XYZ file of C-alpha atoms in Angstrom:
693
model
C -3.463 -2.075 56.055
C -6.982 -2.896 54.848
C -7.996 0.767 55.163
C -5.101 1.812 52.955
C -6.014 -0.800 50.377
C -9.591 0.423 50.309
C -8.463 4.015 49.929
C -6.229 3.076 47.030
C -9.057 1.294 45.303
C -11.294 4.300 45.727
C -8.605 6.646 44.383
C -8.210 4.543 41.268
C -11.794 5.222 40.417
C -12.965 1.598 40.621
C -16.594 2.433 41.304
C -19.368 -0.163 41.118
C -20.927 -0.318 37.710
C -24.409 1.198 37.601
C -26.904 -0.854 35.634
C -28.920 1.568 33.560
C -32.372 0.120 32.732
C -32.879 -0.505 29.053
C -36.167 0.127 27.269
C -38.608 -2.744 27.810
C -40.159 -3.856 24.534
C -42.673 -6.306 26.047
C -45.548 -3.858 25.561
C -44.798 -3.759 21.844
C -44.991 -7.552 21.544
C -48.294 -7.582 23.483
C -49.750 -4.939 21.177
C -48.809 -6.936 18.073
C -50.375 -10.079 19.565
C -53.622 -8.207 20.316
C -53.825 -6.922 16.741
C -53.445 -10.401 15.297
C -55.993 -11.791 17.762
C -58.488 -9.126 16.747
C -57.963 -9.928 13.103
C -58.516 -13.607 13.877
C -61.800 -13.120 15.651
C -63.137 -10.607 13.166
C -62.508 -13.022 10.362
C -64.766 -15.704 11.915
C -61.997 -17.710 13.415
C -60.613 -18.877 10.116
C -63.767 -20.568 8.820
C -63.719 -22.055 5.335
C -65.089 -20.204 2.336
C -66.090 -21.360 -1.121
C -66.761 -19.361 -4.249
C -69.623 -20.502 -6.469
C -71.477 -19.103 -9.488
C -74.971 -17.615 -9.461
C -76.649 -20.790 -10.737
C -75.170 -22.896 -7.906
C -76.265 -20.225 -5.455
C -79.866 -20.413 -6.688
C -79.841 -24.211 -6.327
C -78.550 -23.982 -2.723
C -81.307 -21.541 -1.799
C -83.995 -23.585 -3.580
C -82.868 -26.749 -1.742
C -83.022 -24.947 1.630
C -79.242 -25.009 2.395
C -78.956 -21.256 3.136
C -79.226 -20.115 6.736
C -78.178 -16.462 6.411
C -77.367 -14.197 3.466
C -75.244 -11.043 3.705
C -75.468 -8.743 0.687
C -72.653 -6.205 0.144
C -72.705 -3.009 -1.864
C -70.175 -4.401 -4.385
C -72.765 -6.990 -5.652
C -71.202 -9.761 -3.578
C -73.124 -12.217 -1.405
C -72.015 -14.337 1.532
C -74.251 -17.329 2.112
C -73.879 -19.100 5.449
C -74.798 -22.786 5.251
C -76.963 -24.665 7.791
C -74.899 -27.082 9.914
C -76.815 -30.143 8.675
C -76.027 -29.296 5.029
C -72.299 -28.446 5.399
C -71.269 -31.874 4.123
C -73.466 -31.464 1.038
C -71.857 -28.143 0.095
C -68.219 -28.438 1.225
C -67.912 -32.245 1.036
C -66.183 -32.090 4.483
C -67.237 -32.558 8.077
C -68.300 -29.562 10.137
C -65.269 -29.715 12.426
C -62.941 -29.296 9.405
C -64.521 -26.173 7.919
C -64.830 -23.996 11.031
C -67.690 -22.547 12.965
C -69.337 -20.475 10.226
C -68.497 -21.737 6.751
C -69.776 -19.465 3.997
C -70.211 -19.433 0.247
C -69.402 -16.306 -1.762
C -71.102 -15.455 -5.029
C -70.992 -12.549 -7.474
C -74.392 -11.355 -8.704
C -75.400 -9.096 -11.577
C -77.642 -6.671 -9.753
C -79.393 -6.316 -6.422
C -82.831 -5.993 -8.056
C -82.571 -9.449 -9.567
C -81.413 -10.851 -6.221
C -84.337 -9.229 -4.350
C -86.901 -10.680 -6.730
C -85.368 -14.151 -6.457
C -85.283 -14.083 -2.640
C -88.894 -12.881 -2.431
C -90.042 -15.793 -4.627
C -88.098 -18.320 -2.545
C -89.484 -16.893 0.709
C -93.012 -17.178 -0.654
C -92.324 -20.757 -1.729
C -90.919 -21.527 1.751
C -87.442 -22.530 0.544
C -85.641 -19.763 2.406
C -86.551 -18.961 6.009
C -83.276 -17.338 7.103
C -82.269 -13.685 7.525
C -81.088 -11.211 4.919
C -78.571 -8.514 5.859
C -77.373 -5.621 3.703
C -73.867 -4.304 4.572
C -70.838 -2.456 3.195
C -67.817 -4.475 2.204
C -64.862 -3.750 4.588
C -61.379 -5.280 4.413
C -60.062 -4.709 7.924
C -56.721 -6.333 7.302
C -56.120 -4.376 4.111
C -57.145 -1.146 5.801
C -54.817 -1.799 8.715
C -51.976 -2.809 6.393
C -52.162 0.212 4.116
C -52.582 2.591 7.025
C -49.644 1.222 9.010
C -47.286 0.618 6.070
C -46.265 4.292 5.561
C -45.701 4.710 9.294
C -43.530 1.592 9.486
C -41.595 2.679 6.383
C -40.753 6.119 7.754
C -39.807 4.697 11.160
C -37.472 2.190 9.498
C -35.977 4.888 7.273
C -35.370 7.119 10.294
C -33.636 4.342 12.232
C -31.482 3.486 9.185
C -30.388 7.092 8.698
C -29.640 7.542 12.395
C -27.492 4.393 12.391
C -25.567 5.559 9.328
C -24.997 9.001 10.800
C -24.013 7.459 14.127
C -21.292 5.328 12.502
C -23.030 1.982 12.327
C -22.083 -1.009 14.389
C -19.277 0.521 16.389
C -18.131 -0.633 19.779
C -19.879 0.410 22.932
C -23.388 -0.080 21.589
C -23.060 2.573 18.905
C -25.229 0.557 16.514
C -28.302 1.553 18.520
C -29.674 4.971 17.666
C -30.251 5.684 21.323
C -26.568 4.986 22.085
C -25.154 7.540 19.656
C -23.304 9.224 22.526
C -21.494 6.025 23.547
C -17.762 5.733 22.917
C -16.601 3.777 19.858
C -13.279 2.808 21.405
C -12.106 -0.749 20.761
C -11.030 -2.502 23.928
C -8.159 -4.993 23.995
C -8.145 -6.889 27.270
C -5.069 -8.295 28.991
C -3.303 -11.000 27.042
C -5.272 -10.509 23.804
C -3.337 -9.638 20.626
C -0.281 -9.035 22.770
C 2.447 -7.059 21.000
C 5.756 -6.374 22.729
C 8.836 -4.301 21.987
C 10.341 -7.327 20.206
C 7.775 -6.797 17.447
C 8.898 -3.173 17.001
C 12.147 -3.078 15.047
C 14.349 -0.018 15.383
C 13.088 3.098 17.188
C 15.465 2.499 20.074
C 15.193 6.077 21.328
C 11.383 6.069 21.246
C 11.208 2.690 23.023
C 13.554 3.973 25.707
C 11.277 6.952 26.369
C 8.093 4.921 26.633
C 9.826 2.336 28.820
C 9.244 4.620 31.813
C 5.502 4.488 31.188
C 5.658 0.707 31.096
C 7.637 0.622 34.349
C 5.110 2.857 36.046
C 2.180 0.698 34.994
C 4.012 -2.382 36.285
C 5.434 -0.849 39.501
C 3.656 2.429 40.319
C 4.753 2.343 43.978
C 8.411 2.752 42.923
C 7.604 6.288 41.759
C 4.838 7.256 44.162
C 6.947 6.444 47.211
C 9.410 9.140 46.118
C 6.632 11.669 45.621
C 6.472 11.316 41.847
C 3.210 11.639 39.958
C 1.773 9.523 37.239
C 2.580 10.792 33.744
C -0.731 11.896 32.270
C 0.101 11.214 28.666
C 2.641 11.018 25.867
C 2.318 12.294 22.311
C 3.893 10.204 19.554
C 4.983 12.498 16.733
C 6.475 11.457 13.438
C 5.969 10.952 9.704
C 3.357 8.477 8.435
C 4.269 4.796 8.518
C 6.980 5.017 11.174
C 5.152 2.733 13.609
C 3.475 5.102 16.066
C 0.373 2.944 16.438
C 2.463 -0.223 16.712
C 4.598 1.368 19.417
C 1.499 2.291 21.429
C 0.224 -1.290 21.188
C 3.643 -2.539 22.281
C 3.474 -0.318 25.375
C 0.130 -1.873 26.327
C 1.470 -5.370 25.606
C 4.603 -4.850 27.680
C 2.639 -3.463 30.612
C -0.085 -6.132 30.154
C -2.946 -3.715 30.818
C -6.249 -3.046 29.005
C -5.861 -0.941 25.879
C -8.533 1.397 24.481
C -7.946 2.282 20.836
C -9.924 5.016 19.074
C -9.420 7.380 16.179
C -9.746 11.138 16.513
C -12.414 11.211 13.805
C -14.649 8.886 15.871
C -15.418 11.776 18.218
C -16.616 14.047 15.433
C -20.341 13.810 14.707
C -23.012 15.946 13.099
C -25.124 16.012 16.259
C -24.394 18.676 18.821
C -22.838 17.326 22.004
C -22.170 13.803 20.712
C -18.377 14.229 20.611
C -18.197 15.512 24.185
C -20.488 12.695 25.303
C -18.239 10.085 23.700
C -15.198 11.579 25.418
C -16.930 11.327 28.809
C -18.035 7.756 28.129
C -14.506 6.773 27.045
C -12.911 8.043 30.226
C -15.679 6.486 32.319
C -14.916 3.069 30.808
C -11.179 3.637 31.253
C -11.566 4.462 34.956
C -13.438 1.184 35.459
C -10.537 -0.720 33.810
C -7.719 1.258 35.486
C -4.778 0.934 35.247
C -5.105 1.100 31.471
C -4.014 2.980 28.354
C -6.133 5.144 26.061
C -4.696 5.495 22.578
C -6.097 8.235 20.319
C -4.841 7.856 16.772
C -4.735 10.921 14.492
C -5.565 13.280 17.344
C -5.246 16.272 15.006
C -8.788 15.492 13.764
C -10.199 16.696 17.102
C -7.279 18.604 18.657
C -6.792 21.428 16.153
C -5.988 24.830 17.513
C -9.132 26.744 18.474
C -10.045 30.058 16.895
C -8.330 29.399 13.556
C -11.643 29.540 11.685
C -13.776 32.307 13.186
C -16.368 32.101 10.404
C -17.716 28.873 11.896
C -18.841 30.658 15.056
C -17.959 30.098 18.663
C -20.151 27.025 19.194
C -18.210 24.663 17.009
C -18.870 20.982 17.745
C -15.185 20.106 17.322
C -14.161 22.768 19.825
C -16.714 21.438 22.321
C -15.211 17.979 21.940
C -11.709 19.362 22.465
C -12.817 21.274 25.558
C -14.259 18.114 27.047
C -11.051 16.222 26.245
C -8.968 18.908 27.973
C -11.212 18.724 31.024
C -11.017 14.943 31.236
C -7.225 14.890 30.849
C -6.494 17.487 33.523
C -9.594 18.662 35.306
C -10.907 18.479 38.844
C -11.643 14.805 38.424
C -9.134 12.080 39.186
C -7.852 9.853 36.396
C -5.519 7.758 38.465
C -4.066 4.865 36.498
C -5.309 6.109 33.120
C -2.504 7.077 30.730
C -3.266 8.704 27.386
C -1.151 8.010 24.329
C -1.821 9.900 21.130
C -0.299 9.871 17.671
C -0.137 12.547 15.000
C 2.050 13.649 12.129
C 0.844 17.274 12.323
C 1.851 18.461 15.759
C 2.127 22.041 14.485
C -1.654 22.439 14.205
C -2.539 21.077 17.653
C -3.945 23.348 20.336
C -1.384 24.693 22.802
C -3.592 23.797 25.766
C -3.422 20.163 24.653
C 0.371 20.142 24.495
C 1.095 21.656 27.889
C 2.613 19.707 30.769
C -0.044 17.938 32.798
C -1.875 16.719 29.733
C 0.783 15.455 27.390
C 3.827 15.502 29.614
C 6.223 14.530 26.874
C 6.485 14.410 23.130
C 8.163 11.320 21.732
C 9.466 11.777 18.207
C 9.221 8.609 16.135
C 11.571 9.404 13.288
C 12.253 7.635 10.034
C 14.618 4.698 10.619
C 18.326 5.229 9.985
C 20.681 2.735 8.380
C 21.007 0.273 11.273
C 17.325 0.551 12.145
C 16.363 -0.232 8.565
C 18.444 -3.415 8.842
C 16.378 -4.414 11.877
C 13.099 -3.584 10.111
C 14.161 -5.635 7.102
C 15.008 -8.483 9.453
C 11.447 -8.463 10.805
C 9.747 -8.371 7.411
C 12.090 -10.897 5.802
C 11.257 -13.653 8.287
C 8.139 -15.004 6.526
C 9.812 -14.893 3.078
C 11.731 -17.711 1.387
C 15.076 -16.112 0.533
C 18.059 -17.328 -1.460
C 21.739 -16.687 -0.781
C 21.973 -13.582 -2.966
C 19.946 -11.334 -0.624
C 22.137 -8.722 1.059
C 20.353 -6.985 3.924
C 23.081 -4.363 4.212
C 22.649 -3.356 0.582
C 18.873 -3.195 0.951
C 19.177 -0.994 4.014
C 21.620 1.322 2.210
C 19.422 1.528 -0.875
C 16.261 2.569 0.988
C 17.080 5.914 2.661
C 14.047 7.833 3.808
C 11.882 4.702 3.760
C 9.521 4.219 6.689
C 8.641 0.892 8.261
C 5.504 0.684 6.130
C 7.547 1.379 2.993
C 10.001 -1.397 3.849
C 7.120 -3.815 4.428
C 5.796 -2.820 1.008
C 9.217 -3.467 -0.574
C 9.353 -6.989 0.890
C 5.826 -7.766 -0.248
C 6.454 -6.374 -3.728
C 9.641 -8.463 -4.035
C 7.699 -11.620 -3.149
C 5.071 -10.766 -5.778
C 7.730 -10.176 -8.439
C 9.398 -13.520 -7.617
C 6.052 -15.315 -7.808
C 5.317 -13.590 -11.139
C 8.541 -15.038 -12.571
C 7.770 -18.555 -11.264
C 10.664 -18.565 -8.760
C 10.923 -20.841 -5.746
C 12.612 -18.186 -3.589
C 13.037 -14.403 -3.452
C 16.430 -13.124 -4.607
C 18.448 -9.918 -4.682
C 17.211 -8.960 -8.154
C 13.595 -9.168 -6.965
C 14.251 -6.725 -4.149
C 16.088 -4.311 -6.445
C 13.234 -4.519 -8.933
C 10.745 -3.881 -6.117
C 12.633 -0.772 -4.985
C 12.798 0.486 -8.556
C 9.079 -0.210 -8.972
C 8.155 1.751 -5.850
C 10.529 4.683 -6.394
C 10.443 5.068 -10.167
C 7.277 3.355 -11.285
C 6.501 0.479 -13.615
C 8.825 -0.341 -16.475
C 7.504 0.629 -19.913
C 9.546 -1.531 -22.285
C 6.863 -1.195 -24.951
C 7.447 2.552 -25.381
C 8.769 3.138 -28.901
C 11.830 5.410 -29.315
C 13.962 6.351 -32.293
C 17.714 5.780 -32.400
C 18.375 9.506 -31.931
C 16.115 9.697 -28.873
C 17.728 6.609 -27.364
C 21.221 8.069 -27.950
C 20.187 11.390 -26.392
C 18.833 9.641 -23.263
C 21.973 7.470 -23.025
C 24.272 10.526 -23.225
C 22.163 12.299 -20.592
C 22.247 9.432 -18.100
C 25.919 8.740 -18.799
C 26.595 12.395 -17.954
C 25.012 11.935 -14.534
C 26.979 8.756 -13.908
C 30.306 10.220 -15.049
C 30.149 13.434 -13.016
C 28.894 11.683 -9.866
C 31.681 9.091 -10.152
C 34.389 11.780 -10.395
C 33.160 13.966 -7.495
C 34.093 13.164 -3.915
C 30.885 14.156 -2.159
C 28.402 12.925 -4.783
C 26.198 9.973 -3.918
C 27.630 6.541 -4.791
C 26.240 5.099 -8.032
C 24.409 1.768 -8.176
C 23.115 1.453 -11.720
C 22.114 3.448 -14.790
C 19.201 2.580 -17.069
C 17.612 4.018 -20.192
C 14.476 1.849 -19.882
C 11.454 4.148 -19.435
C 9.985 3.836 -15.990
C 6.959 5.820 -14.830
C 7.240 9.349 -16.220
C 11.043 9.133 -16.596
C 12.715 8.090 -19.855
C 15.862 7.014 -17.985
C 17.324 7.104 -14.515
C 20.531 6.831 -12.530
C 20.177 5.076 -9.188
C 22.321 6.128 -6.238
C 22.873 5.300 -2.602
C 22.037 8.638 -0.977
C 24.221 9.655 1.931
C 22.252 10.103 5.165
C 24.269 12.924 6.642
C 23.557 14.504 9.989
C 25.365 17.635 8.832
C 25.747 18.704 5.222
C 28.500 21.074 4.154
C 28.445 23.555 1.309
C 30.965 21.544 -0.667
C 28.818 18.425 -0.431
C 25.740 20.253 -1.655
C 27.663 21.827 -4.547
C 28.946 18.396 -5.614
C 25.399 17.029 -5.603
C 24.251 20.034 -7.642
C 27.044 19.512 -10.143
C 26.169 15.811 -10.518
C 22.506 16.707 -11.073
C 23.478 19.125 -13.871
C 25.710 16.516 -15.539
C 22.893 15.293 -17.793
C 22.087 18.723 -19.265
C 25.827 19.468 -19.683
C 26.327 16.184 -21.602
C 23.467 17.051 -23.962
C 24.958 20.450 -24.790
C 28.513 19.124 -25.262
C 27.968 15.936 -27.253
C 24.672 16.571 -29.051
C 24.865 20.311 -29.635
C 21.367 21.112 -28.379
C 19.383 20.782 -25.125
C 16.011 19.093 -24.508
C 13.170 18.979 -21.999
C 14.535 15.789 -20.441
C 16.354 17.786 -17.756
C 13.272 19.575 -16.363
C 13.237 17.518 -13.175
C 16.982 18.070 -12.707
C 16.604 21.820 -13.110
C 13.716 21.924 -10.643
C 15.734 20.129 -7.971
C 18.801 22.282 -8.559
C 16.831 25.531 -8.399
C 15.135 24.607 -5.130
C 18.461 23.529 -3.662
C 20.182 26.767 -4.666
C 17.452 28.979 -3.177
C 17.492 26.903 -0.004
C 21.263 27.251 0.355
C 21.112 31.020 -0.098
C 17.878 32.080 1.625
C 17.772 29.506 4.431
C 21.253 28.099 5.048
C 23.183 31.350 4.579
C 25.674 29.804 2.110
C 25.929 32.820 -0.180
C 28.961 35.100 -0.622
C 26.883 38.294 -0.790
C 24.278 37.236 1.830
C 26.253 35.214 4.367
C 24.907 34.044 7.716
C 21.318 35.075 6.949
C 18.220 32.898 7.236
C 14.891 34.189 5.997
C 12.897 31.134 7.066
C 10.511 31.454 10.023
C 8.625 28.465 11.381
C 6.179 30.659 13.309
C 4.868 32.756 10.421
C 2.889 29.959 8.833
C 0.106 32.140 7.469
C 2.265 35.109 6.501
C 1.729 36.450 2.987
C 4.697 38.858 2.971
C 8.364 38.130 2.300
C 10.718 38.712 5.243
C 13.108 40.635 3.001
C 13.051 43.622 0.655
C 12.747 43.623 -3.119
C 16.442 44.487 -3.450
C 17.343 41.460 -1.318
C 15.057 39.324 -3.452
C 16.943 40.422 -6.561
C 20.236 39.562 -4.862
C 18.912 36.105 -3.919
C 17.846 35.519 -7.525
C 21.245 36.639 -8.844
C 23.187 34.537 -6.318
C 21.122 31.433 -7.130
C 21.735 31.944 -10.846
C 25.467 32.418 -10.335
C 25.715 29.299 -8.156
C 23.923 27.129 -10.711
C 25.960 28.517 -13.620
C 29.226 27.806 -11.778
C 28.303 24.179 -11.179
C 27.058 23.817 -14.748
C 30.400 25.064 -16.085
C 32.183 22.721 -13.667
C 30.154 19.734 -14.940
C 31.022 20.594 -18.565
C 34.737 20.829 -17.732
C 34.692 17.390 -16.084
C 32.921 15.884 -19.082
C 35.418 17.466 -21.489
C 38.304 15.977 -19.539
C 36.744 12.508 -19.492
C 34.873 12.595 -22.807
C 36.314 9.263 -23.943
C 35.091 7.419 -20.855
C 31.734 9.154 -21.096
C 31.252 8.055 -24.713
C 32.176 4.456 -23.830
C 29.635 4.531 -21.008
C 26.923 5.929 -23.296
C 27.618 3.301 -25.969
C 27.453 0.559 -23.329
C 24.091 1.939 -22.208
C 22.729 1.836 -25.747
C 23.793 -1.794 -26.107
C 22.718 -3.137 -22.698
C 20.077 -0.546 -21.574
C 21.083 -1.233 -17.940
C 24.615 -0.978 -16.514
C 25.863 -1.258 -12.936
C 28.583 0.344 -10.811
C 30.995 -2.475 -11.757
C 30.785 -1.456 -15.399
C 31.483 2.194 -14.560
C 34.444 1.103 -12.412
C 35.985 -0.757 -15.386
C 35.921 2.456 -17.416
C 36.912 5.131 -14.868
C 38.645 3.022 -12.230
C 37.739 2.571 -8.576
C 36.581 5.588 -6.582
C 39.199 6.620 -3.993
C 36.562 7.805 -1.538
C 34.640 5.736 0.974
C 30.973 6.527 1.410
C 29.496 7.453 4.765
C 27.247 4.400 4.757
C 30.225 2.082 4.304
C 32.021 3.760 7.206
C 28.985 3.337 9.452
C 28.559 -0.289 8.449
C 32.256 -0.989 9.080
C 32.097 0.649 12.522
C 28.962 -1.284 13.480
C 30.535 -4.580 12.360
C 33.666 -3.725 14.369
C 31.559 -3.035 17.477
C 29.637 -6.282 17.006
C 32.894 -8.204 16.697
C 34.246 -6.606 19.880
C 31.050 -7.426 21.771
C 31.132 -11.004 20.538
C 34.787 -11.382 21.584
C 34.118 -9.926 25.034
C 31.159 -12.297 25.518
C 33.333 -15.261 24.531
C 36.039 -14.196 26.976
C 33.480 -13.888 29.779
C 32.136 -17.333 28.939
C 35.616 -18.863 29.026
C 36.375 -17.231 32.370
C 33.171 -18.633 33.835
C 33.748 -22.135 32.501
C 37.414 -22.443 33.590
C 36.887 -22.604 37.374
C 33.927 -24.910 36.831
C 36.179 -27.399 35.062
C 38.782 -27.226 37.831
C 36.168 -27.870 40.459
C 34.849 -30.832 38.564
C 38.348 -32.359 38.107
C 39.637 -31.975 41.687
C 38.871 -34.161 44.625
C 38.487 -33.163 48.234
C 42.265 -32.655 48.832
C 43.070 -30.948 45.521
C 44.123 -34.222 43.906
C 42.373 -35.357 40.715
C 39.534 -37.710 41.367
C 40.995 -40.390 39.134
C 44.493 -39.977 40.744
C 46.143 -38.909 37.442
C 48.314 -35.977 38.571
C 50.434 -36.010 35.394
C 47.509 -34.997 33.195
C 46.797 -31.877 35.287
C 50.477 -30.865 35.231
C 50.690 -31.259 31.487
C 47.531 -29.256 31.000
C 48.818 -26.471 33.213
C 52.139 -26.381 31.439
C 50.385 -25.909 28.170
């Protein structure tokens, strides 16, 4: 048993950590101390000095105070005083002025000094020595000679730190550790995030649950001959929670978690990226079992050979080669699981995506209706809400929003409520936040004439009227003629999140989009540039239906889209087919435009009422449109889904209540009966009456 345990430990790569000796800087400190000591001794041990004028100097020499005179070539003298006369000159004791106190004096010329000294020697006033020397500033010389060297060394270290990424993890702040990994390590129990913190993404959480189970109970899989999954690739649009899901996997498994970005491997020095990959996996093997998470792996995992002009010795390719070797090479990475995230899986190298490296791809999609409700529930917890907030409406009004977008909506709503001095966040704040994010900031100060305002009102009323009268058009929420962003007006809908879209549904949406231009032509008599965005959307939709979806009468069941020919510069069809596509797109748009005009002619009275109401109020809601045209006879897809989910929740709640009642009933009987089946208090009538009921 002990032998098996030891073998398992060895297979997991838990090797003893080798202590690499670091550079010893003691010699540098000793050298600096020696330099300062030399400067101390060469400067006479810090003896006192005093500067005097030439007259005072002559008096000192005449009185016999001078013991030694040193004359320098810059007409400067140093006069060393006899020990018995130190008090007379410096007015201090000898022990306070140092071993060799001196007096400095500036003279006019050396000839005058020589004559004076000769006279004093003849008179017997000066019996000391005279020394002629060159003036040398050792400290200044050393300082000015070493300063450029120190400056360039400091500049070099600064540049190397900046190029190496600065104070990253793993000792990357040291220039000599530029090849160390910058991965951030989260130990067990620190910043623990679980699946409860990840709202929605039920399918993705189910797929990564197997990884969590393996990290918790690896023997359950190894006993059956299964192998450890090497890695999983999280793919999805930005903001869908790929990084959060990876952290939740580490938190659920309660294992160390290495987090690093793909760009952290890329460096200007040759071989640094490969070195960081090796160091990362070395650290991971020491912490096994653990998880390595590489965010934005497309920065280092791009397909090789796409840019031949860079040459074959590309640093990024070397880093990728080392990563491929570490993930599935001759070495053993037992207990190390790699998670990676990207939103550009199409540009990754095929060798990186094969089984044995990334065994599975987990698609983290944008949240659907029910998942958005869960995400809103998470982000609404810290907010103070009032009773008007409808989570179902918010979830329906934010199709295509990612988790990050929903978090932004909640934050923006709180800011809007605080701006209006509110005590809580209401429904209007959330609607304003969604409008702010989707459409832009309101521009109520933009000046418009009455004719322009009427034209915009007729345009937006055309959209609202046609969409209200068509079965498959998106349900209307509100219409506004207040300028917002680059738009002069807008109609807000609840887009249908369909899994399958029919031709009839797309034609209805196209007709509703053309309703604004049709209203301008019918009720104003001329068209404007306000429908440019509508025409762009309609044109793209028509070409997509014909060339991609095969929804044309003359070109049925044909798709000219190819996902593999990404860099193709030629059309997959002939010029004659291109002309047919153009003609079919034009015919389709003209048919829906004529259809929109016919609907507006039939309901011109209601349309004019709606436009007039828009001019008066500037903002109208679906309730106002319902008063004019009546209630829509069609139920939206979102309402059907919400009704089905509420029905399922009610059924589950009822079944749970029934199970609870069934469990409690025998417990009550056991508590009420004695040993012989008679009530403990002897009241048999009560039990009979209860049973009869």
